């Protein structure tokens, strides 16, 4: 255990202006407060906060943070009060000790009690001041180092799992890889003791067999670089048992087949040397494809910079090499904490900060904040700038980029959930799907198995996962629509053939057209890469040019009538009139004839005048309508691709063609009747406007009675 003067000396060594008296007061206060309490190890309890403070001096943290570390368990475990702490150590230390205490309380709860509400507080408290988090991580690290002294296996396992799930990722998030690695190593050892033992043993065997492999390869790399005038510090290490284990899991391969269990780090003077060293290394040993990553030109979100590559060192051995500058190295090991150190030391502060844009803001705020409240508010935001944390109803934590919506959330939980999303509740209230999720929100996704992704979502989602899933769906849907539309064109062409088709005609036609299957033919027809005549000729060679014979109009498809209309007695049969094709948003009226159901017409329908006997019922649309079918008359010029251009409008607007027939055809124009499924009148108007603006379209009108 560090003695009082040793601890003070350490802090003074990197921060000569540190408040010595503050540190001394904290040391004595904590020692007295913890008194004769003992740790599970049998050590005096007091050794724990001092060790935690010691860990933080390695990170060169400021005097207030060190004092917080020394005092971090006094409120929770002794008679000391927050008021006392504030009086003796000032508001900053008091606030930070309070922050750490809150975090510890949550830890002490059982899994069930630690529900969403607590996790939310946990995150917010942690975000109050990054230094609170640093103390908490050091506290956890020391507890993990002494985990073996805890008698209860369940308790050990719980602490290990929590470390793996919460603290190691947090350390990674703020770039403290050294912390992360040690936390993972200790937790892994507890959680998977057998795997840990067997991997450790194999590493020992490898070491025994290979002589001083790490040193040999390291000096080889150093000499190689030296010949090109690059001064480098090269160190080798075995990968951690945990990361080896994870790799074995991910790739489903046994230890023997893992060819890169050793890794090397090349530290050079400047960025130019990083790239030169990379060139030299790649010239000497072949690189393994797919493993090269340049985090210097594109740093990780947490600011991490390095070049990673893997090369074939010998036939059987791949080695991973990381190349970085000294500064990058310090940051990678100490993350955020390194920044604070650089900031205080003054030199290079500008370049350091440039690599962590969010931290630059933060340091500025720390320097210039007018009040503690302002500081608090800003540091809380800056801590996870670019990130929001939200919870599932079960309290599971989902981390998302800022600006994420419930749709992003749903896809982050599971692709199926995303696909089936129909709505969302945030903190118990139904919200639009484009709502941006705020930190700490609880998000419940309302789902329906019948639901599909809405292409309009692409306009507001921010995560790649959501966007990719929506696009994938739209692509499939477009193809489905094209097949359906192509089928209609096909039927229509067949109906114009002079004679009925033989049973093998389609098969033969596919061969003649050199298409693999029916679906491809339908897509080709929809896209008009095959025109009517070519199809006719393929189906019935010699048919083109003969008179069209008797036209057999294709059968109409059954109309869907999932409508919601206000003003009706429940249970009364209702159907949309086939003369005027009302769609949601049209002004409508109901006609009731004796002994029949109600027929819904648009208010302008000509047939209304003829229905003097029927009873007129005043109706309006309900809220649940998702579509109606409108009839259009579309006249296109007789030129290649004219109909195809029109169809792309339907596809783009996601309007489904329910029925299509060629009404009239002459030298200049083709006239089609199209029944189009649209969302509502606005949707229809938009489509008509788009059609009118489309080349090849001569005219378009809605037929309504
Ligand atoms: Mn503690």
XYZ file of C-alpha atoms and ligand atoms in Angstrom:
706
model
C 0.000 0.000 0.000
C 1.216 3.484 -0.850
C 2.234 5.587 2.089
C 0.930 9.099 2.481
C 4.127 10.849 1.406
C 4.633 8.438 -1.523
C 1.238 9.231 -2.911
C 1.787 12.981 -2.557
C 5.222 12.673 -4.157
C 3.766 10.855 -7.129
C 1.196 13.536 -7.793
C 3.789 16.289 -7.355
C 6.064 14.535 -9.859
C 3.703 15.240 -12.733
C 1.833 18.204 -11.280
C 4.106 20.455 -9.199
C 1.171 22.799 -8.455
C -0.956 20.057 -6.900
C -2.625 20.944 -3.610
C -0.495 18.938 -1.203
C -2.587 19.853 1.834
C -5.756 18.610 0.113
C -4.179 15.229 -0.559
C -2.847 14.951 2.990
C -6.229 15.855 4.459
C -7.972 13.283 2.299
C -5.490 10.565 3.229
C -5.884 11.125 6.961
C -9.664 11.559 6.765
C -10.162 8.334 4.832
C -7.843 6.356 7.096
C -9.725 7.522 10.181
C -13.156 7.034 8.627
C -12.518 3.447 7.509
C -10.896 2.726 10.865
C -10.489 -0.957 11.523
C -12.666 -2.177 8.627
C -11.126 -5.068 6.743
C -11.282 -6.187 3.118
C -12.118 -9.761 2.119
C -8.379 -10.196 1.601
C -7.775 -9.430 5.276
C -6.056 -6.148 4.412
C -7.252 -2.985 6.156
C -10.131 -1.553 4.083
C -8.246 1.691 3.803
C -5.695 0.053 1.460
C -8.350 -0.136 -1.253
C -9.033 3.591 -1.823
C -5.296 4.258 -1.649
C -4.587 1.655 -4.342
C -7.347 3.170 -6.469
C -5.729 6.581 -6.056
C -2.409 4.989 -7.018
C -3.863 3.603 -10.254
C -5.078 7.086 -11.101
C -1.676 8.660 -10.481
C -0.386 6.390 -13.259
C -2.809 8.261 -15.482
C -1.450 11.588 -14.200
C -4.807 12.783 -12.963
C -5.292 16.029 -11.078
C -5.308 16.495 -7.315
C -9.108 16.684 -7.012
C -9.524 13.372 -8.790
C -6.893 11.736 -6.588
C -8.616 13.108 -3.464
C -11.940 11.773 -4.786
C -10.365 8.356 -5.224
C -9.050 8.380 -1.655
C -12.499 9.351 -0.339
C -14.658 7.383 -2.765
C -15.998 4.803 -0.293
C -16.344 7.034 2.780
C -19.987 8.038 2.330
C -21.132 4.541 1.424
C -19.190 2.588 3.997
C -18.436 4.923 6.920
C -20.158 7.518 9.065
C -18.847 10.399 6.972
C -21.515 12.677 5.466
C -21.597 14.565 2.168
C -21.710 17.854 4.108
C -18.544 16.942 5.927
C -16.793 16.078 2.675
C -17.873 19.343 1.096
C -16.754 21.408 4.085
C -13.343 19.795 4.171
C -12.586 19.211 0.500
C -14.696 21.685 -1.409
C -17.687 21.322 -3.744
C -15.896 19.625 -6.649
C -14.533 16.746 -4.629
C -17.865 16.429 -2.784
C -19.774 16.237 -6.045
C -17.441 13.641 -7.492
C -17.483 11.489 -4.350
C -21.265 11.669 -4.483
C -21.155 10.582 -8.132
C -19.008 7.543 -7.398
C -21.223 6.662 -4.430
C -24.318 6.653 -6.638
C -22.675 4.311 -9.067
C -21.702 1.963 -6.279
C -25.247 1.830 -4.945
C -26.513 0.553 -8.246
C -23.840 -2.096 -8.284
C -25.038 -3.409 -4.935
C -28.534 -4.086 -6.257
C -29.712 -7.384 -7.610
C -30.175 -7.791 -11.335
C -33.932 -7.291 -11.133
C -33.812 -4.143 -9.092
C -31.273 -2.692 -11.431
C -33.992 -1.908 -13.926
C -34.057 0.737 -16.593
C -34.630 3.592 -14.213
C -31.471 2.832 -12.287
C -29.369 2.260 -15.335
C -30.542 5.577 -16.623
C -29.426 7.342 -13.479
C -26.240 5.396 -13.644
C -25.403 6.751 -17.045
C -26.402 10.277 -16.291
C -24.450 10.340 -13.049
C -21.464 8.950 -14.824
C -21.753 11.597 -17.470
C -21.728 14.427 -14.945
C -17.985 14.539 -14.833
C -15.671 12.278 -16.760
C -13.387 12.125 -13.753
C -16.139 10.334 -11.811
C -16.035 7.649 -14.442
C -12.259 7.411 -14.276
C -12.399 6.927 -10.497
C -15.135 4.337 -10.921
C -13.112 2.428 -13.510
C -10.010 2.457 -11.288
C -12.171 1.306 -8.358
C -13.499 -1.557 -10.458
C -10.037 -2.450 -11.670
C -8.715 -2.762 -8.140
C -11.756 -4.780 -7.082
C -11.177 -7.120 -10.016
C -7.518 -7.493 -9.087
C -8.600 -8.625 -5.621
C -11.681 -10.557 -6.772
C -10.225 -13.920 -5.784
C -10.592 -13.039 -2.100
C -14.368 -12.935 -2.299
C -15.699 -16.204 -0.946
C -19.045 -16.473 -2.746
C -18.695 -17.866 -6.303
C -22.025 -16.310 -7.340
C -20.877 -12.893 -6.219
C -17.570 -13.287 -8.038
C -19.362 -14.301 -11.203
C -21.820 -11.435 -10.983
C -19.036 -8.908 -10.570
C -17.080 -10.469 -13.427
C -20.069 -10.410 -15.774
C -20.824 -6.817 -14.913
C -17.206 -5.920 -15.583
C -17.338 -7.596 -18.975
C -20.706 -6.095 -19.927
C -20.461 -2.590 -18.573
C -17.031 -1.467 -17.433
C -14.750 -2.930 -20.088
C -16.874 -1.416 -22.892
C -16.907 1.902 -21.046
C -13.123 1.864 -20.808
C -12.968 1.141 -24.513
C -15.413 3.922 -25.258
C -13.127 6.510 -23.718
C -10.057 4.967 -25.310
C -8.488 3.446 -22.189
C -7.313 0.230 -23.778
C -4.984 -0.709 -20.961
C -7.875 -0.626 -18.494
C -10.122 -2.435 -20.911
C -7.627 -5.236 -21.503
C -6.960 -5.842 -17.841
C -10.645 -5.734 -16.922
C -11.447 -8.232 -19.655
C -8.569 -10.502 -18.702
C -9.613 -10.638 -15.051
C -13.301 -11.082 -15.825
C -12.593 -13.800 -18.396
C -10.505 -15.737 -15.918
C -13.452 -15.760 -13.512
C -16.190 -16.454 -16.039
C -14.521 -19.144 -18.131
C -11.910 -20.661 -15.826
C -11.412 -23.784 -17.936
C -10.995 -21.958 -21.213
C -8.674 -19.530 -19.516
C -6.549 -22.325 -18.048
C -6.263 -24.235 -21.290
C -5.342 -21.190 -23.360
C -2.815 -20.043 -20.782
C -1.242 -23.487 -20.793
C -0.991 -23.558 -24.571
C 0.615 -20.153 -24.584
C 3.194 -21.476 -22.121
C 3.868 -24.497 -24.330
C 4.311 -22.259 -27.322
C 6.709 -20.097 -25.377
C 8.738 -23.113 -24.310
C 8.915 -24.447 -27.872
C 9.752 -21.252 -29.688
C 12.641 -19.982 -27.606
C 12.494 -16.249 -27.228
C 10.270 -15.820 -30.221
C 8.944 -12.392 -29.312
C 12.399 -10.931 -28.786
C 13.762 -12.498 -31.978
C 11.000 -11.194 -34.191
C 11.039 -7.774 -32.495
C 14.720 -7.252 -33.110
C 14.288 -8.531 -36.674
C 11.695 -5.851 -37.339
C 13.835 -3.206 -35.662
C 16.884 -4.087 -37.781
C 14.832 -4.165 -40.967
C 13.457 -0.678 -40.298
C 16.901 0.560 -39.216
C 18.343 -0.321 -42.616
C 15.900 2.160 -44.114
C 16.878 4.776 -41.558
C 13.730 4.453 -39.444
C 14.337 4.572 -35.725
C 11.706 2.448 -34.057
C 10.888 0.966 -30.722
C 9.492 -2.510 -31.318
C 7.778 -4.576 -28.664
C 6.093 -7.934 -28.968
C 3.363 -9.437 -26.894
C 1.192 -12.468 -26.800
C -2.418 -11.742 -27.367
C -4.519 -11.846 -24.220
C -6.147 -15.190 -23.452
C -9.491 -13.410 -23.662
C -8.931 -12.050 -27.143
C -7.602 -15.422 -28.294
C -10.678 -17.083 -26.889
C -12.953 -14.595 -28.585
C -11.251 -15.189 -31.903
C -11.642 -18.947 -31.477
C -15.339 -18.409 -30.832
C -15.853 -16.038 -33.712
C -14.084 -18.145 -36.290
C -14.983 -21.524 -34.817
C -11.430 -22.765 -34.941
C -9.221 -24.526 -32.418
C -6.196 -22.880 -30.863
C -3.756 -24.725 -33.156
C -5.247 -23.089 -36.190
C -5.021 -19.592 -34.805
C -1.978 -18.359 -36.615
C -1.704 -14.911 -35.139
C -1.473 -15.190 -31.389
C 1.433 -12.812 -31.190
C 1.399 -9.140 -32.003
C 3.997 -6.421 -32.338
C 3.955 -2.734 -31.807
C 6.207 -0.401 -33.751
C 6.574 3.062 -32.268
C 8.211 5.693 -34.470
C 8.850 9.417 -34.348
C 6.231 10.857 -36.645
C 3.346 10.095 -38.957
C 5.551 10.058 -42.071
C 7.656 7.324 -40.473
C 4.520 5.299 -39.740
C 3.784 5.028 -43.437
C 7.430 4.469 -44.357
C 7.639 1.657 -41.802
C 4.459 0.151 -43.210
C 5.988 0.169 -46.702
C 9.174 -1.503 -45.507
C 7.238 -4.183 -43.632
C 4.905 -4.945 -46.522
C 7.875 -5.220 -48.890
C 9.556 -7.731 -46.601
C 6.562 -9.904 -45.710
C 3.351 -10.455 -47.669
C 0.376 -8.803 -46.038
C -2.699 -10.844 -45.154
C -5.606 -9.462 -47.168
C -8.498 -7.931 -45.285
C -6.548 -7.217 -42.138
C -5.060 -3.846 -43.000
C -6.615 -0.874 -41.233
C -5.464 2.725 -41.265
C -6.772 4.442 -38.148
C -4.337 7.294 -38.671
C -6.100 8.662 -41.714
C -9.477 7.601 -40.257
C -9.308 7.580 -36.440
C -11.817 5.591 -34.426
C -14.655 7.488 -32.804
C -12.855 7.565 -29.498
C -9.816 9.157 -31.141
C -7.693 6.011 -31.424
C -5.016 6.238 -34.114
C -2.650 3.531 -35.396
C -1.975 1.504 -38.493
C -2.867 -2.184 -38.141
C -1.656 -4.851 -40.470
C -1.112 -8.607 -40.418
C 1.705 -10.221 -42.394
C 2.841 -13.767 -43.150
C 6.026 -13.861 -41.137
C 6.693 -17.469 -42.038
C 4.564 -20.013 -43.844
C 2.835 -21.034 -40.685
C 2.843 -17.860 -38.693
C 0.960 -14.678 -39.203
C 1.833 -11.758 -36.991
C -0.141 -8.632 -36.310
C 1.739 -5.348 -36.361
C 0.529 -1.997 -35.071
C 2.417 1.087 -36.149
C 2.009 4.408 -34.349
C 3.809 7.459 -33.005
C 4.705 7.933 -29.350
C 1.850 10.374 -28.834
C -0.634 8.024 -30.413
C 0.697 5.280 -28.205
C 0.235 7.232 -24.985
C -3.290 8.101 -25.998
C -4.088 4.534 -26.911
C -2.942 3.274 -23.542
C -4.363 5.980 -21.363
C -7.131 7.330 -23.551
C -8.927 10.293 -22.236
C -6.607 10.563 -19.262
C -3.616 11.102 -21.547
C -5.386 14.124 -22.875
C -5.734 15.713 -19.545
C -2.062 15.153 -18.979
C -1.086 16.658 -22.323
C -3.381 19.535 -21.712
C -1.752 20.313 -18.410
C 1.781 19.861 -19.635
C 0.974 22.466 -22.217
C 3.078 21.329 -25.135
C 1.407 19.788 -28.102
C -1.972 20.494 -26.600
C -3.312 21.805 -29.875
C -2.445 18.769 -31.950
C -3.605 16.434 -29.205
C -6.973 18.012 -29.029
C -7.448 18.075 -32.751
C -7.765 14.318 -32.810
C -10.619 14.267 -30.315
C -12.938 17.002 -31.524
C -15.457 16.385 -28.771
C -12.755 16.525 -26.141
C -11.481 19.793 -27.477
C -14.894 21.287 -26.835
C -14.910 19.773 -23.426
C -11.552 21.150 -22.392
C -12.586 24.553 -23.635
C -15.706 24.421 -21.530
C -13.724 23.313 -18.517
C -11.507 26.324 -18.967
C -14.180 28.881 -19.649
C -17.373 27.716 -17.998
C -18.963 30.562 -16.076
C -20.615 28.444 -13.401
C -20.427 24.911 -12.064
C -23.928 24.306 -13.453
C -22.855 25.273 -16.919
C -19.829 23.079 -16.613
C -21.899 20.176 -15.480
C -24.417 20.571 -18.239
C -21.733 20.718 -20.899
C -19.537 17.949 -19.640
C -22.533 15.685 -19.402
C -23.312 16.327 -23.024
C -19.764 16.171 -24.216
C -19.062 12.873 -22.571
C -21.188 10.976 -24.998
C -21.420 13.508 -27.716
C -22.518 11.737 -30.806
C -24.091 8.930 -28.801
C -27.414 8.369 -27.136
C -28.327 5.599 -24.758
C -31.838 4.236 -24.703
C -33.496 1.342 -22.960
C -35.765 -1.486 -23.982
C -38.821 -2.075 -21.781
C -36.799 -4.829 -20.080
C -34.066 -2.361 -19.180
C -31.578 -3.493 -21.797
C -29.273 -0.712 -22.871
C -29.039 0.207 -26.556
C -26.337 2.578 -27.727
C -27.104 4.571 -30.848
C -25.661 7.461 -32.776
C -27.202 10.818 -31.953
C -30.244 11.596 -34.087
C -31.397 7.985 -34.075
C -35.118 7.288 -34.283
C -37.288 4.449 -32.967
C -36.772 2.718 -36.322
C -32.990 2.752 -35.781
C -33.606 1.499 -32.266
C -35.776 -1.362 -33.511
C -33.178 -2.438 -36.069
C -30.443 -2.178 -33.448
C -32.365 -4.623 -31.269
C -33.139 -7.062 -34.071
C -33.634 -6.940 -37.828
C -37.013 -8.687 -37.551
C -38.182 -6.145 -35.018
C -37.176 -3.353 -37.388
C -39.007 -4.929 -40.295
C -42.197 -5.325 -38.257
C -42.248 -1.891 -36.685
C -45.581 -0.111 -36.876
C -45.180 2.470 -34.149
C -43.285 3.347 -31.025
C -43.774 4.501 -27.488
C -41.112 6.657 -25.899
C -41.356 6.832 -22.124
C -44.866 5.413 -22.388
C -46.203 7.856 -24.975
C -46.894 7.025 -28.602
C -44.639 9.131 -30.825
C -44.089 9.490 -34.574
C -41.440 7.128 -35.898
C -39.253 10.007 -36.993
C -38.885 11.235 -33.404
C -35.274 11.572 -32.298
C -34.394 9.464 -29.281
C -32.964 11.332 -26.306
C -30.472 10.055 -23.768
C -32.148 7.850 -21.187
C -35.389 7.342 -23.138
C -37.203 4.102 -22.732
C -38.332 2.944 -26.157
C -41.003 0.369 -26.795
C -41.494 -0.772 -30.372
C -45.022 -1.624 -31.466
C -44.851 -4.417 -33.978
C -47.075 -6.277 -36.351
C -46.097 -9.449 -38.152
C -47.886 -8.242 -41.262
C -45.871 -5.051 -41.439
C -43.086 -4.339 -43.900
C -40.432 -1.635 -43.844
C -41.719 1.628 -45.208
C -39.453 3.094 -47.906
C -40.188 6.539 -46.470
C -38.191 5.551 -43.362
C -35.048 5.905 -45.354
C -35.588 9.636 -45.167
C -34.970 9.778 -41.428
C -33.035 6.767 -40.198
C -29.389 7.385 -39.316
C -27.904 3.941 -38.694
C -26.412 1.932 -41.526
C -28.152 -1.186 -40.302
C -31.613 0.323 -40.620
C -30.858 1.897 -43.960
C -29.501 -1.334 -45.417
C -32.536 -3.320 -44.262
C -34.979 -0.814 -45.756
C -33.129 -0.712 -49.065
C -32.995 -4.475 -49.231
C -36.725 -4.621 -48.762
C -37.458 -1.890 -51.303
C -35.319 -3.646 -53.886
C -37.265 -6.867 -53.407
C -40.534 -5.065 -53.440
C -39.709 -3.232 -56.637
C -38.869 -6.499 -58.287
C -42.115 -8.031 -57.027
C -44.037 -5.091 -58.403
C -42.266 -5.341 -61.712
C -43.083 -9.023 -61.943
C -46.699 -8.311 -61.143
C -46.925 -5.519 -63.663
C -45.060 -7.556 -66.276
C -47.566 -10.350 -65.739
C -50.399 -7.964 -66.541
C -48.669 -6.797 -69.686
C -48.093 -10.423 -70.581
C -51.747 -11.361 -70.096
C -52.761 -8.416 -72.148
C -50.464 -9.399 -75.013
C -51.699 -12.991 -74.859
C -55.282 -11.759 -75.085
C -54.459 -10.051 -78.373
C -52.961 -13.135 -79.978
C -55.014 -14.503 -82.892
C -55.260 -17.979 -81.351
C -55.097 -19.545 -77.892
C -51.617 -20.460 -76.666
C -50.334 -24.003 -76.596
C -49.218 -25.429 -73.274
C -45.534 -25.245 -74.127
C -45.675 -21.830 -75.783
C -44.335 -19.915 -72.800
C -41.463 -22.330 -72.291
C -40.523 -22.083 -75.954
C -40.814 -18.310 -75.851
C -38.383 -18.126 -72.909
C -35.865 -20.122 -74.934
C -36.279 -17.896 -77.965
C -35.863 -14.809 -75.855
C -32.921 -16.421 -74.028
C -34.401 -15.811 -70.596
C -33.887 -18.170 -67.653
C -37.388 -18.084 -66.182
C -40.834 -16.517 -66.182
C -39.953 -13.915 -63.582
C -37.161 -12.542 -65.759
C -39.601 -12.284 -68.639
C -42.081 -10.343 -66.523
C -39.357 -7.972 -65.318
C -38.175 -7.502 -68.893
C -41.727 -6.678 -69.976
C -42.234 -4.246 -67.112
C -38.986 -2.503 -67.959
C -39.854 -2.664 -71.630
C -36.550 -4.250 -72.555
C -38.802 -6.647 -74.470
C -41.677 -5.066 -76.337
C -45.090 -6.475 -77.159
C -44.225 -7.490 -80.676
C -41.093 -9.344 -79.662
C -43.114 -11.227 -77.077
C -45.877 -12.051 -79.558
C -43.339 -13.278 -82.049
C -41.674 -15.419 -79.418
C -44.943 -16.904 -78.203
C -46.401 -17.458 -81.609
C -43.958 -17.056 -84.480
C -45.618 -15.309 -87.389
C -48.413 -13.822 -85.276
C -47.270 -10.242 -85.628
C -48.873 -8.392 -88.456
C -51.985 -10.583 -88.525
C -55.213 -8.829 -87.575
C -55.854 -8.764 -83.890
C -58.856 -11.033 -83.947
C -61.405 -11.058 -81.175
C -60.140 -9.435 -78.060
C -60.767 -11.382 -74.896
C -60.617 -8.896 -72.078
C -58.779 -10.275 -69.085
C -60.729 -10.835 -65.904
C -60.605 -8.132 -63.332
C -58.978 -8.875 -60.084
C -61.144 -8.761 -56.985
C -61.118 -5.335 -55.387
C -59.765 -5.021 -51.921
C -62.063 -3.112 -49.632
C -60.344 -2.622 -46.322
C -61.901 0.727 -45.649
C -62.735 2.623 -42.559
C -65.645 4.990 -42.854
C -67.334 7.143 -40.271
C -71.099 7.508 -40.167
C -71.935 3.847 -40.674
C -73.891 1.539 -38.434
C -71.422 -1.134 -37.345
C -71.807 -4.421 -39.190
C -73.382 -2.977 -42.319
C -71.838 -4.294 -45.541
C -70.059 -1.625 -47.486
C -68.286 -1.512 -50.800
C -66.550 1.122 -52.842
C -68.341 1.909 -56.075
C -66.747 0.592 -59.267
C -67.894 3.573 -61.287
C -66.090 6.407 -59.542
C -63.399 4.573 -57.555
C -63.283 6.729 -54.412
C -59.978 6.920 -52.553
C -59.344 8.154 -49.012
C -59.578 11.928 -48.976
C -62.295 12.142 -51.647
C -65.578 13.635 -50.515
C -67.943 10.700 -50.397
C -71.575 9.764 -50.024
C -73.186 6.398 -49.288
C -76.049 4.887 -51.233
C -78.311 2.376 -49.558
C -80.658 0.380 -51.739
C -83.372 -1.709 -50.176
C -82.064 -5.168 -49.320
C -78.478 -4.344 -50.206
C -75.416 -3.006 -48.463
C -74.057 0.471 -48.812
C -72.168 1.608 -51.865
C -69.674 4.413 -51.434
C -69.428 6.966 -54.268
C -67.515 10.175 -54.712
C -69.772 13.184 -54.356
C -69.226 14.048 -58.026
C -70.181 10.637 -59.381
C -72.601 10.845 -62.329
C -74.404 7.731 -61.185
C -75.693 9.491 -58.095
C -78.244 11.344 -60.191
C -79.661 8.058 -61.440
C -80.118 6.722 -57.948
C -83.198 8.587 -56.935
C -84.673 5.577 -55.137
C -81.678 4.933 -52.960
C -81.194 6.450 -49.566
C -78.257 8.872 -49.359
C -76.040 8.619 -46.311
C -73.596 11.258 -45.224
C -70.171 9.613 -44.801
C -66.580 10.551 -44.218
C -63.335 8.601 -44.193
C -62.074 7.082 -40.987
C -58.497 7.066 -39.881
C -57.440 3.525 -40.578
C -57.456 3.530 -44.367
C -54.185 2.587 -45.924
C -55.321 2.647 -49.516
C -58.007 2.991 -52.108
C -58.126 2.212 -55.799
C -58.394 4.985 -58.352
C -58.961 4.528 -62.074
C -56.794 6.465 -64.484
C -56.852 6.865 -68.216
C -53.292 7.130 -69.433
C -52.434 8.054 -72.990
C -48.846 7.498 -74.026
C -47.153 8.211 -77.318
C -46.307 5.251 -79.488
C -42.588 5.333 -78.863
C -40.228 2.835 -77.251
C -40.166 2.976 -73.482
C -43.090 5.358 -73.069
C -45.111 3.017 -70.867
C -41.980 2.003 -68.979
C -41.297 5.615 -68.050
C -44.805 5.914 -66.723
C -44.377 2.738 -64.689
C -41.275 4.065 -63.038
C -43.464 6.841 -61.648
C -45.726 4.223 -60.066
C -42.761 2.340 -58.708
C -41.162 5.462 -57.317
C -44.404 6.519 -55.662
C -45.037 2.997 -54.391
C -48.437 2.789 -56.028
C -49.544 -0.688 -56.940
C -51.202 -1.420 -60.271
C -54.272 -3.539 -59.622
C -55.586 -3.737 -63.162
C -54.342 -2.602 -66.507
C -55.834 -2.856 -69.974
C -55.054 -1.426 -73.358
C -58.253 0.365 -74.325
C -57.226 1.743 -77.621
C -54.227 1.742 -79.861
C -53.481 3.672 -83.007
C -50.445 4.885 -84.909
C -49.637 7.697 -82.540
C -51.074 6.845 -79.157
C -51.825 3.969 -76.833
C -54.596 4.453 -74.322
C -54.543 2.416 -71.141
C -57.014 2.104 -68.324
C -55.198 1.575 -65.087
C -56.574 0.832 -61.640
C -54.066 2.111 -59.191
C -53.880 1.449 -55.496
C -52.996 4.709 -53.757
C -52.776 5.827 -50.156
C -55.171 8.713 -50.542
C -56.178 11.618 -52.722
C -52.944 13.543 -52.092
C -50.946 10.528 -53.126
C -53.037 10.215 -56.274
C -52.669 13.904 -57.155
C -48.939 13.645 -56.744
C -48.799 10.690 -59.097
C -50.943 12.403 -61.710
C -48.742 15.490 -61.555
C -45.636 13.344 -61.891
C -47.114 11.494 -64.878
C -48.000 14.742 -66.603
C -44.385 15.830 -66.220
C -43.117 12.594 -67.748
C -41.837 12.427 -71.303
C -43.845 10.090 -73.516
C -47.036 10.667 -71.530
C -49.549 12.511 -73.625
C -52.327 12.848 -71.120
C -53.592 11.404 -67.903
C -56.935 11.810 -66.221
C -58.760 10.312 -63.333
C -61.972 8.481 -64.233
C -64.555 9.011 -61.568
C -67.940 8.056 -62.818
Mn -14.340 1.128 -3.858
